[in-house]
Short mmCIF file of C-alpha atoms and ligand atoms in Angstrom, two decimals:
data_model
loop_
_atom_site.label_atom_id
_atom_site.label_comp_id
_atom_site.label_asym_id
_atom_site.label_seq_id
_atom_site.Cartn_x
_atom_site.Cartn_y
_atom_site.Cartn_z
CA UNK A 1 96.38 63.52 86.18
CA UNK A 2 92.29 63.77 86.77
CA UNK A 3 89.36 66.05 87.01
CA UNK A 4 89.68 67.21 91.47
CA UNK A 5 85.07 67.13 92.44
CA UNK A 6 85.14 69.56 95.09
CA UNK A 7 81.56 70.47 96.68
CA UNK A 8 80.56 73.06 93.81
CA UNK A 9 81.92 72.66 91.02
CA UNK A 10 84.26 71.17 88.70
CA UNK A 11 88.85 71.66 88.67
CA UNK A 12 89.53 70.80 85.64
CA UNK A 13 93.25 69.68 85.21
CA UNK A 14 95.99 72.47 84.32
CA UNK A 15 97.05 71.30 80.44
CA UNK A 16 100.35 73.29 78.79
CA UNK A 17 98.88 75.25 75.75
CA UNK A 18 102.13 74.85 73.33
CA UNK A 19 102.65 77.10 70.40
CA UNK A 20 102.60 76.46 66.53
CA UNK A 21 106.03 76.97 66.18
CA UNK A 22 108.68 78.31 67.97
CA UNK A 23 108.74 82.15 68.55
CA UNK A 24 110.75 83.61 65.70
CA UNK A 25 113.32 86.57 67.43
CA UNK A 26 116.03 86.49 65.28
CA UNK A 27 115.12 89.07 63.15
CA UNK A 28 115.09 91.24 66.88
CA UNK A 29 117.89 90.05 68.30
CA UNK A 30 120.63 93.09 69.42
CA UNK A 31 124.58 92.68 68.60
CA UNK A 32 126.12 90.31 71.96
CA UNK A 33 128.94 92.45 73.05
CA UNK A 34 128.73 94.24 75.94
CA UNK A 35 127.28 98.17 74.86
CA UNK A 36 129.77 100.95 75.75
CA UNK A 37 130.04 104.65 75.27
CA UNK A 38 128.05 104.19 72.63
CA UNK A 39 128.73 101.21 70.32
CA UNK A 40 129.79 97.48 70.85
CA UNK A 41 132.33 95.84 71.81
CA UNK A 42 133.55 93.11 72.73
CA UNK A 43 134.39 91.16 75.96
CA UNK A 44 137.40 90.95 76.83
CA UNK A 45 138.15 87.35 77.12
CA UNK A 46 135.60 86.13 74.50
CA UNK A 47 133.72 84.20 76.72
CA UNK A 48 130.37 83.48 76.44
CA UNK A 49 126.90 83.16 78.89
CA UNK A 50 123.97 81.59 76.75
CA UNK A 51 120.67 82.63 76.85
CA UNK A 52 118.14 80.30 77.71
CA UNK A 53 114.63 80.26 76.27
CA UNK A 54 112.20 78.67 79.28
CA UNK A 55 108.75 77.64 78.22
CA UNK A 56 111.69 75.41 75.50
CA UNK A 57 114.77 75.07 77.22
CA UNK A 58 116.00 76.51 74.15
CA UNK A 59 119.53 77.79 73.81
CA UNK A 60 117.66 80.84 71.92
CA UNK A 61 122.15 83.76 72.15
CA UNK A 62 124.18 83.93 73.85
CA UNK A 63 125.58 87.24 75.80
CA UNK A 64 129.35 88.48 76.78
CA UNK A 65 130.66 86.91 79.74
CA UNK A 66 131.18 90.42 81.47
CA UNK A 67 134.92 90.31 83.73
CA UNK A 68 136.24 93.34 86.39
CA UNK A 69 137.92 94.96 83.76
CA UNK A 70 135.17 94.68 80.89
CA UNK A 71 133.42 97.30 84.11
CA UNK A 72 136.89 98.90 84.51
CA UNK A 73 136.87 100.78 81.14
CA UNK A 74 132.57 100.58 81.46
CA UNK A 75 133.22 103.14 83.92
CA UNK A 76 135.92 105.32 82.85
CA UNK A 77 133.23 106.04 79.95
CA UNK A 78 130.54 107.46 81.93
CA UNK A 79 132.89 108.56 83.98
CA UNK A 80 133.79 111.23 81.14
CA UNK A 81 130.22 111.39 79.23
CA UNK A 82 128.43 112.22 83.62
CA UNK A 83 130.28 115.17 83.30
CA UNK A 84 128.89 116.67 80.40
CA UNK A 85 125.08 115.29 81.14
CA UNK A 86 125.59 116.55 84.58
CA UNK A 87 125.35 120.14 83.82
CA UNK A 88 123.14 120.15 81.07
CA UNK A 89 119.81 121.86 82.57
CA UNK A 90 116.27 119.30 83.45
CA UNK A 91 114.15 120.57 80.02
CA UNK A 92 117.49 118.90 78.48
CA UNK A 93 117.38 115.59 80.16
CA UNK A 94 113.54 115.28 80.08
CA UNK A 95 113.62 115.86 76.09
CA UNK A 96 116.35 113.08 76.36
CA UNK A 97 113.96 111.11 78.32
CA UNK A 98 110.99 111.85 76.79
CA UNK A 99 112.97 110.73 73.60
CA UNK A 100 113.39 107.26 74.99
CA UNK A 101 110.08 107.07 75.75
CA UNK A 102 108.99 107.20 72.19
CA UNK A 103 112.06 105.42 70.58
CA UNK A 104 110.90 102.64 73.14
CA UNK A 105 107.30 103.10 71.11
CA UNK A 106 108.40 102.77 68.34
CA UNK A 107 109.62 99.00 68.88
CA UNK A 108 106.79 97.94 70.81
CA UNK A 109 107.12 94.92 69.49
CA UNK A 110 110.36 93.85 69.25
CA UNK A 111 110.65 94.47 73.06
CA UNK A 112 107.71 92.43 73.52
CA UNK A 113 108.70 89.45 71.29
CA UNK A 114 111.91 89.23 73.36
CA UNK A 115 110.67 89.53 76.61
CA UNK A 116 108.20 86.72 76.42
CA UNK A 117 111.41 84.47 74.64
CA UNK A 118 113.40 85.18 77.06
CA UNK A 119 111.67 84.45 80.37
CA UNK A 120 108.85 83.09 78.48
CA UNK A 121 105.95 85.57 80.16
CA UNK A 122 102.34 86.13 79.06
CA UNK A 123 102.36 88.26 75.69
CA UNK A 124 99.34 90.19 78.03
CA UNK A 125 102.51 90.79 80.28
CA UNK A 126 105.17 91.63 77.91
CA UNK A 127 103.21 93.92 76.77
CA UNK A 128 101.37 95.70 80.21
CA UNK A 129 105.91 95.33 81.10
CA UNK A 130 106.34 97.55 77.41
CA UNK A 131 103.80 99.70 78.58
CA UNK A 132 104.45 100.60 82.58
CA UNK A 133 108.24 100.95 81.16
CA UNK A 134 107.30 103.81 78.49
CA UNK A 135 105.19 105.40 80.99
CA UNK A 136 107.61 105.28 84.06
CA UNK A 137 110.34 107.55 81.31
CA UNK A 138 107.70 110.46 80.47
CA UNK A 139 106.96 110.22 83.91
CA UNK A 140 110.17 111.11 85.30
CA UNK A 141 111.11 113.30 81.55
CA UNK A 142 108.45 115.45 84.00
CA UNK A 143 108.88 114.57 87.43
CA UNK A 144 113.03 115.69 87.12
CA UNK A 145 111.81 119.11 85.78
CA UNK A 146 110.24 119.99 88.67
CA UNK A 147 112.95 118.86 91.36
CA UNK A 148 113.60 122.08 94.40
CA UNK A 149 115.16 121.07 97.85
CA UNK A 150 115.05 123.70 101.00
CA UNK A 151 114.30 127.71 100.47
CA UNK A 152 117.97 129.03 100.46
CA UNK A 153 118.11 132.15 103.06
CA UNK A 154 120.36 134.06 106.09
CA UNK A 155 121.08 131.20 108.65
CA UNK A 156 124.40 133.03 110.42
CA UNK A 157 124.51 136.56 110.47
CA UNK A 158 125.54 138.13 106.78
CA UNK A 159 125.84 134.88 105.65
CA UNK A 160 123.46 133.23 103.14
CA UNK A 161 122.94 130.23 102.38
CA UNK A 162 122.50 128.25 99.01
CA UNK A 163 121.30 124.41 98.72
CA UNK A 164 121.16 122.99 95.48
CA UNK A 165 120.59 119.18 94.17
CA UNK A 166 122.92 118.17 92.44
CA UNK A 167 123.58 113.96 90.22
CA UNK A 168 125.82 112.01 92.81
CA UNK A 169 128.15 110.15 90.06
CA UNK A 170 128.06 107.45 87.56
CA UNK A 171 125.47 105.17 89.27
CA UNK A 172 126.27 101.04 89.46
CA UNK A 173 122.91 98.84 88.14
CA UNK A 174 122.10 95.01 88.64
CA UNK A 175 118.67 94.45 87.56
CA UNK A 176 116.52 90.94 88.46
CA UNK A 177 115.48 88.32 85.93
CA UNK A 178 111.97 88.94 86.80
CA UNK A 179 110.98 91.64 84.59
CA UNK A 180 114.51 92.37 83.10
CA UNK A 181 113.15 96.26 80.72
CA UNK A 182 111.30 97.09 83.57
CA UNK A 183 113.42 97.31 86.52
CA UNK A 184 116.02 98.33 83.93
CA UNK A 185 113.79 101.20 83.85
CA UNK A 186 112.89 101.53 87.20
CA UNK A 187 116.19 101.92 87.32
CA UNK A 188 118.08 104.41 84.05
CA UNK A 189 115.18 106.82 84.01
CA UNK A 190 115.07 108.11 87.39
CA UNK A 191 119.89 107.83 87.10
CA UNK A 192 119.33 109.49 84.28
CA UNK A 193 117.43 112.61 85.91
CA UNK A 194 118.72 112.83 87.96
CA UNK A 195 121.81 114.53 85.81
CA UNK A 196 123.71 110.68 85.82
CA UNK A 197 125.47 108.88 84.13
CA UNK A 198 124.73 104.94 84.11
CA UNK A 199 126.08 101.33 84.21
CA UNK A 200 123.77 98.75 84.53
CA UNK A 201 124.48 94.98 84.79
CA UNK A 202 120.93 92.65 83.61
CA UNK A 203 120.29 89.35 85.39
CA UNK A 204 123.14 87.02 83.16
CA UNK A 205 120.01 84.69 82.69
CA UNK A 206 118.12 87.83 80.63
CA UNK A 207 119.55 90.02 79.09
CA UNK A 208 118.05 90.82 75.82
CA UNK A 209 116.14 93.05 76.42
CA UNK A 210 118.46 95.87 78.11
CA UNK A 211 121.02 94.63 75.13
CA UNK A 212 117.56 95.41 72.79
CA UNK A 213 117.44 98.83 74.20
CA UNK A 214 120.45 100.11 73.90
CA UNK A 215 121.10 98.63 70.06
CA UNK A 216 117.74 101.55 69.06
CA UNK A 217 119.35 104.20 71.87
CA UNK A 218 122.32 104.07 70.02
CA UNK A 219 123.36 107.35 68.96
CA UNK A 220 120.19 109.25 69.55
CA UNK A 221 120.69 109.65 73.43
CA UNK A 222 124.12 111.66 74.38
CA UNK A 223 127.02 108.71 73.66
CA UNK A 224 128.08 106.85 77.11
CA UNK A 225 124.85 108.78 79.37
CA UNK A 226 124.20 104.70 79.28
CA UNK A 227 127.01 101.74 79.08
CA UNK A 228 126.27 97.84 79.74
CA UNK A 229 128.33 95.08 80.82
CA UNK A 230 127.27 91.60 80.59
CA UNK A 231 128.15 88.53 83.05
CA UNK A 232 127.74 87.41 86.20
CA UNK A 233 127.04 88.34 89.32
CA UNK A 234 129.86 87.81 91.24
CA UNK A 235 131.93 88.80 88.76
CA UNK A 236 130.15 91.61 86.98
CA UNK A 237 128.05 92.27 89.75
CA UNK A 238 130.94 92.29 92.05
CA UNK A 239 133.72 94.67 90.44
CA UNK A 240 129.97 97.15 90.25
CA UNK A 241 130.29 97.65 93.81
CA UNK A 242 134.12 97.34 94.31
CA UNK A 243 134.98 100.49 91.89
CA UNK A 244 136.67 104.07 93.61
CA UNK A 245 135.08 106.53 90.58
CA UNK A 246 130.71 104.86 91.07
CA UNK A 247 128.70 106.80 93.68
CA UNK A 248 126.83 104.55 93.68
CA UNK A 249 125.09 100.35 93.97
CA UNK A 250 121.87 99.58 92.34
CA UNK A 251 120.41 96.83 92.65
CA UNK A 252 116.67 95.31 92.66
CA UNK A 253 117.17 91.31 93.47
CA UNK A 254 117.34 87.87 96.33
CA UNK A 255 118.15 89.23 100.12
CA UNK A 256 121.69 87.12 100.09
CA UNK A 257 122.97 89.24 96.45
CA UNK A 258 121.81 93.00 98.23
CA UNK A 259 123.78 91.21 101.39
CA UNK A 260 127.12 90.68 98.93
CA UNK A 261 126.56 94.43 97.33
CA UNK A 262 125.76 96.43 101.00
CA UNK A 263 129.15 94.24 102.43
CA UNK A 264 131.64 94.74 99.38
CA UNK A 265 130.28 98.94 98.70
CA UNK A 266 130.86 99.20 102.36
CA UNK A 267 134.36 98.75 101.55
CA UNK A 268 134.22 102.30 99.81
CA UNK A 269 131.77 103.61 101.12
CA UNK A 270 129.50 103.58 98.59
CA UNK A 271 125.59 104.51 98.82
CA UNK A 272 123.44 101.94 98.35
CA UNK A 273 119.56 101.44 96.77
CA UNK A 274 118.59 97.68 97.47
CA UNK A 275 115.25 96.78 95.63
CA UNK A 276 115.19 92.54 97.88
CA UNK A 277 112.82 90.07 98.53
CA UNK A 278 108.86 90.00 99.57
CA UNK A 279 106.40 87.70 100.97
CA UNK A 280 103.05 89.79 100.58
CA UNK A 281 100.64 89.24 103.30
CA UNK A 282 96.84 89.52 102.27
CA UNK A 283 94.82 90.14 105.59
CA UNK A 284 91.22 89.34 104.29
CA UNK A 285 89.92 90.44 107.64
CA UNK A 286 85.65 88.69 107.44
CA UNK A 287 83.80 92.09 106.53
CA UNK A 288 85.59 91.55 103.09
CA UNK A 289 84.37 91.32 99.33
CA UNK A 290 85.18 87.60 99.83
CA UNK A 291 84.94 87.51 95.94
CA UNK A 292 86.94 90.13 94.81
CA UNK A 293 88.95 89.06 97.33
CA UNK A 294 90.05 85.38 96.04
CA UNK A 295 89.58 87.53 92.24
CA UNK A 296 92.34 89.75 94.16
CA UNK A 297 95.02 87.20 94.65
CA UNK A 298 94.35 85.37 91.40
CA UNK A 299 95.35 88.48 89.79
CA UNK A 300 98.40 89.36 91.89
CA UNK A 301 98.87 86.03 93.62
CA UNK A 302 99.92 84.79 90.21
CA UNK A 303 100.39 87.35 87.86
CA UNK A 304 104.30 86.95 85.83
CA UNK A 305 103.68 83.35 87.37
CA UNK A 306 104.15 84.38 90.95
CA UNK A 307 108.15 85.59 89.49
CA UNK A 308 106.86 89.09 91.85
CA UNK A 309 107.98 90.73 94.62
CA UNK A 310 105.13 91.48 95.69
CA UNK A 311 103.03 88.70 94.91
CA UNK A 312 99.85 87.93 96.70
CA UNK A 313 101.05 84.36 97.56
CA UNK A 314 100.50 84.31 101.51
CA UNK A 315 96.81 84.70 102.78
CA UNK A 316 95.39 85.12 106.16
CA UNK A 317 92.02 85.15 106.32
CA UNK A 318 89.04 85.49 109.65
CA UNK A 319 88.33 82.09 110.15
CA UNK A 320 84.80 82.63 110.00
CA UNK A 321 85.01 83.25 106.18
CA UNK A 322 88.32 80.90 105.50
CA UNK A 323 86.17 77.72 104.38
CA UNK A 324 84.24 79.67 101.84
CA UNK A 325 87.06 82.33 101.13
CA UNK A 326 88.72 79.03 99.82
CA UNK A 327 86.60 77.37 97.95
CA UNK A 328 86.35 81.13 95.49
CA UNK A 329 90.12 80.97 95.53
CA UNK A 330 90.02 77.44 94.04
CA UNK A 331 87.61 78.28 91.85
CA UNK A 332 89.50 81.59 90.36
CA UNK A 333 92.83 80.14 89.90
CA UNK A 334 91.03 76.71 88.77
CA UNK A 335 90.95 78.29 85.59
CA UNK A 336 94.57 80.07 84.95
CA UNK A 337 95.32 79.73 81.07
CA UNK A 338 98.45 78.30 81.61
CA UNK A 339 100.74 78.23 78.01
CA UNK A 340 103.49 79.16 75.15
CA UNK A 341 103.84 83.44 75.75
CA UNK A 342 101.88 82.77 71.80
CA UNK A 343 100.08 79.88 71.93
CA UNK A 344 97.03 82.89 72.44
CA UNK A 345 96.66 86.15 73.69
CA UNK A 346 94.14 84.39 76.91
CA UNK A 347 97.24 82.66 78.18
CA UNK A 348 97.72 83.55 81.90
CA UNK A 349 100.80 81.88 82.89
CA UNK A 350 103.95 81.18 81.86
CA UNK A 351 106.76 78.92 82.78
CA UNK A 352 110.02 79.33 85.46
CA UNK A 353 112.74 81.24 84.48
CA UNK A 354 114.73 78.82 84.54
CA UNK A 355 115.80 75.16 85.46
CA UNK A 356 118.12 75.74 88.28
CA UNK A 357 114.50 77.49 90.06
CA UNK A 358 111.93 74.93 88.51
CA UNK A 359 113.52 72.96 90.79
CA UNK A 360 113.52 75.82 94.16
CA UNK A 361 109.77 75.74 93.40
CA UNK A 362 109.07 71.93 93.07
CA UNK A 363 110.46 71.55 96.28
CA UNK A 364 108.92 73.60 97.89
CA UNK A 365 106.04 71.96 96.63
CA UNK A 366 107.89 68.62 97.49
CA UNK A 367 108.32 69.54 101.34
CA UNK A 368 104.56 71.49 101.97
CA UNK A 369 103.88 67.34 101.24
CA UNK A 370 106.23 66.18 103.41
CA UNK A 371 104.89 67.79 106.48
CA UNK A 372 101.50 67.21 105.59
CA UNK A 373 100.15 70.52 104.27
CA UNK A 374 97.15 70.16 102.93
CA UNK A 375 97.13 70.95 98.21
CA UNK A 376 94.40 72.33 97.87
CA UNK A 377 94.48 72.91 93.54
CA UNK A 378 97.51 72.21 91.87
CA UNK A 379 100.54 71.38 93.59
CA UNK A 380 102.90 69.93 90.52
CA UNK A 381 105.22 70.64 88.52
CA UNK A 382 103.31 70.04 83.90
CA UNK A 383 105.03 67.89 82.15
CA UNK A 384 108.11 69.61 79.63
CA UNK A 385 109.12 70.93 77.20
CA UNK A 386 109.26 74.30 79.79
CA UNK A 387 109.75 74.42 83.06
CA UNK A 388 105.69 74.75 84.04
CA UNK A 389 104.53 74.82 87.44
CA UNK A 390 100.54 74.55 87.95
CA UNK A 391 99.15 77.44 89.86
CA UNK A 392 98.77 75.83 93.80
CA UNK A 393 97.10 76.93 96.11
CA UNK A 394 98.04 75.57 99.49
CA UNK A 395 95.44 75.85 102.37
CA UNK A 396 94.83 74.89 105.89
CA UNK A 397 98.16 75.92 106.41
CA UNK A 398 99.77 76.00 110.18
CA UNK A 399 100.59 79.44 111.52
CA UNK A 400 104.81 79.38 111.30
CA UNK A 401 105.21 77.12 108.80
CA UNK A 402 107.45 77.31 106.66
CA UNK A 403 106.41 77.15 103.41
CA UNK A 404 104.52 80.52 104.31
CA UNK A 405 107.18 82.26 106.20
CA UNK A 406 110.41 82.17 103.10
CA UNK A 407 109.63 83.47 99.37
CA UNK A 408 108.86 80.35 96.81
CA UNK A 409 108.46 82.94 93.45
CA UNK A 410 106.32 80.81 92.10
CA UNK A 411 102.21 80.09 91.14
CA UNK A 412 101.66 79.42 95.20
CA UNK A 413 99.63 80.53 97.03
CA UNK A 414 99.49 79.76 100.99
CA UNK A 415 95.83 80.12 103.16
CA UNK A 416 96.43 80.64 107.73
CA UNK A 417 93.42 81.70 108.63
CA UNK A 418 93.25 83.78 111.97
CA UNK A 419 90.93 84.59 115.01
CA UNK A 420 91.53 87.64 115.81
CA UNK A 421 92.25 91.71 114.75
CA UNK A 422 95.32 92.14 116.68
CA UNK A 423 97.24 88.25 115.81
CA UNK A 424 96.18 89.16 111.93
CA UNK A 425 98.63 91.90 112.55
CA UNK A 426 101.14 89.74 114.23
CA UNK A 427 101.71 87.15 112.10
CA UNK A 428 101.73 88.81 108.86
CA UNK A 429 104.22 91.05 110.27
CA UNK A 430 106.05 87.65 111.53
CA UNK A 431 107.92 87.43 108.13
CA UNK A 432 111.59 88.64 107.46
CA UNK A 433 110.32 90.82 104.37
CA UNK A 434 108.57 93.93 104.69
CA UNK A 435 107.45 95.12 100.80
CA UNK A 436 104.21 95.19 100.60
CA UNK A 437 101.29 94.16 101.64
CA UNK A 438 97.18 93.71 101.17
CA UNK A 439 94.18 94.54 103.95
CA UNK A 440 90.60 93.40 102.84
CA UNK A 441 87.88 95.54 104.86
CA UNK A 442 84.69 97.20 103.58
CA UNK A 443 85.35 98.90 107.56
CA UNK A 444 86.05 102.32 106.57
CA UNK A 445 88.75 102.50 110.19
CA UNK A 446 90.22 98.86 109.80
CA UNK A 447 91.01 100.59 106.17
CA UNK A 448 93.21 102.65 107.96
CA UNK A 449 94.50 101.27 110.58
CA UNK A 450 95.72 97.80 109.97
CA UNK A 451 97.93 99.97 107.20
CA UNK A 452 99.43 101.77 109.93
CA UNK A 453 99.64 98.74 112.24
CA UNK A 454 101.89 96.82 109.22
CA UNK A 455 105.33 96.67 108.63
CA UNK A 456 105.55 97.24 105.12
CA UNK A 457 106.35 99.83 101.75
CA UNK A 458 103.21 99.15 100.55
CA UNK A 459 100.01 98.19 101.55
CA UNK A 460 97.71 98.27 99.52
CA UNK A 461 93.46 97.89 101.37
CA UNK A 462 91.71 95.92 99.17
CA UNK A 463 93.48 95.91 96.06
CA UNK A 464 97.46 94.25 95.15
CA UNK A 465 99.85 95.04 92.35
CA UNK A 466 98.19 98.28 91.17
CA UNK A 467 101.45 100.26 90.92
CA UNK A 468 101.65 103.87 88.94
CA UNK A 469 105.03 105.99 88.94
CA UNK A 470 104.48 108.66 91.43
CA UNK A 471 103.66 106.36 94.42
CA UNK A 472 107.13 105.12 95.64
CA UNK A 473 107.86 101.48 95.38
CA UNK A 474 110.54 100.02 97.65
CA UNK A 475 110.50 98.11 101.54
CA UNK A 476 111.25 97.89 105.47
CA UNK A 477 113.63 95.19 106.78
CA UNK A 478 114.95 92.28 105.14
CA UNK A 479 113.06 93.51 101.84
CA UNK A 480 115.75 96.17 101.99
CA UNK A 481 115.78 100.11 101.59
CA UNK A 482 116.07 103.29 98.79
CA UNK A 483 112.97 103.72 96.69
CA UNK A 484 111.96 103.53 92.85
CA UNK A 485 109.39 105.30 91.50
CA UNK A 486 108.14 108.60 92.61
CA UNK A 487 109.77 111.55 93.38
CA UNK A 488 111.70 109.78 96.02
CA UNK A 489 113.75 107.58 93.47
CA UNK A 490 114.77 111.22 92.20
CA UNK A 491 115.90 111.45 96.15
CA UNK A 492 117.89 108.63 96.22
CA UNK A 493 119.41 110.01 92.87
CA UNK A 494 121.08 112.75 93.26
CA UNK A 495 122.58 114.69 96.51
CA UNK A 496 121.48 117.92 97.84
CA UNK A 497 125.77 120.48 98.59
CA UNK A 498 125.44 123.51 101.61
CA UNK A 499 126.42 126.71 100.25
CA UNK A 500 126.90 129.52 102.26
CA UNK A 501 128.40 133.23 100.96
CA UNK A 502 129.52 135.24 103.31
CA UNK A 503 128.82 139.13 101.83
CA UNK A 504 129.73 140.93 105.62
CA UNK A 505 131.94 144.38 105.35
P1 NAD B 1 119.87 87.97 92.28
O1 NAD B 1 119.90 87.73 93.08
O2 NAD B 1 119.31 86.28 92.20
O3 NAD B 1 119.73 87.93 91.70
C1 NAD B 1 119.76 89.71 91.14
C2 NAD B 1 120.34 90.26 89.89
O4 NAD B 1 121.71 90.27 90.98
C3 NAD B 1 121.52 89.94 88.78
O5 NAD B 1 122.31 90.24 88.29
C4 NAD B 1 122.54 89.05 89.92
O6 NAD B 1 123.94 88.46 88.55
C5 NAD B 1 123.15 89.72 89.97
N1 NAD B 1 124.57 89.40 91.54
C6 NAD B 1 124.03 87.85 92.35
N2 NAD B 1 124.64 87.80 92.92
C7 NAD B 1 125.50 88.87 92.97
C8 NAD B 1 127.34 89.86 94.04
N3 NAD B 1 127.36 89.18 94.28
N4 NAD B 1 126.73 90.97 93.48
C9 NAD B 1 126.73 91.52 92.74
N5 NAD B 1 126.08 91.61 91.72
C10 NAD B 1 124.90 90.01 92.84
O7 NAD B 1 118.02 87.97 92.49
P2 NAD B 1 116.64 87.41 90.98
O8 NAD B 1 116.55 85.97 91.22
O9 NAD B 1 117.17 87.68 89.05
O10 NAD B 1 115.72 87.88 90.88
C11 NAD B 1 114.67 87.36 91.80
C12 NAD B 1 114.95 88.45 93.30
O11 NAD B 1 114.76 89.08 92.95
C13 NAD B 1 114.01 87.79 94.65
O12 NAD B 1 114.27 88.00 95.17
C14 NAD B 1 112.66 88.52 93.95
O13 NAD B 1 112.30 89.33 95.06
C15 NAD B 1 113.24 89.64 94.08
N6 NAD B 1 112.66 91.36 93.48
C16 NAD B 1 112.57 92.61 94.41
C17 NAD B 1 112.24 93.37 93.67
C18 NAD B 1 111.78 94.95 94.41
O14 NAD B 1 111.65 95.62 93.62
N7 NAD B 1 111.64 94.94 96.18
C19 NAD B 1 111.72 93.20 92.16
C20 NAD B 1 112.35 92.21 91.54
C21 NAD B 1 112.74 91.39 91.65
#
């Protein structure tokens, strides 16, 4: 690779910073069994799944390849535990959630090491994930004590109505590999807060932080309220979706997995909560602060190496400022530091999660090249070991190009142009996904009007990928339904019951 000369600055070739030694995770690895009713237990078959460090390509652990029988044992424990847990007061549950937050805080270092080793995340991303995980438990502890429902009253003569809010029962949870601990927390915290018990299946690629969580919680929270069965989607995930004693199944993952879960769950008329893929448009109007927009895309398009369902990956910029914006963007992205998690605090981009995913991202880049698109920066894989891809900017992308509509889930940002506000809105909405979008403008009228016209569950103005526990996260259209975070998640994981008392003579 050679340096690329643009009109005003020189782009240095991307290289991967390596650490001096391999990360020492042996001392912090959790046990490899399933976690059922407060203890680690072996799987029913003894078959194992290898867990790979995507930075080194080395196998760092093996976990149980769970079966439907393993799920059944875990669900039976969860059914029993839920009866007691569901009868506790909000204060008692809040105390347990605060305790969970404190225990994670006490073990912060171990969680960060495990998460970075299993996903290749830079330290800064793992630190942020663990901090957000702690905050999620603390928020849900407080929020659970504020839950109310419609006031009771007399709506029929001589009859008084009371509205009760109840847990749904046992909830099956299926999580993805991109934020293994944080996505687990987004489910576990509100589900427990609402009085349910859980059987969770982490991604078969990244089970270690979820197993670590239950290892450090064992004996300190009631047995059976939080059970883990490791394994694959088509076995463990499938059984969670069909099990008659599971009242609701919540999945964060791809559209295809969401469809499979919803289809299976329909047979037992199970409630379903789906957080699926995204392809977030970033709409840059001509009056925007272009430097700020480019810096925003540098952060939000490449955070977690772009393996983020809300990643700022599809820029739509007004044609009058496209050239200037793209120049700022290339300058910004060209400074990203790539490397192993322990190669320095300033590393910003790690590898793709796995060999198959790395191959998929490379295929998307090859397809863009074959279609004659302008790869303005990056565009290639980096030398191994590890599944590293160069931060990539593809500019002058024509309307409707495949690269700008399908989820790549890697460090790749595309830039398209528009010529009118109406076209910007239409094109942004021309997506099978509806998770998140951003609008960049200094015009106060546009900043109110455009978000209302965009079909996405979150719309930022002059920001992207800023999250807070108080506000809901979730999508429209192909991005699924149900809300994570906020009081809306507590709503999703509880049910209302109407009790009507006849007190007439
Ligand atoms: P994935 O769908 O491959 O896997 C997610 C989970 O579903 C895994 O635990 C997997 O084992 C399980 N699974 C797969 N097939 C299943 C089936 N048939 N039945 C039951 N479970 C099954 O997704 P991934 O590759 O781990 O994660 C990336 C995807 O997740 C991306 O599409 C991304 O956009 C999405 N995601 C969405 C959000 C959000 O909040 N909307 C957050 C993170 C990731």
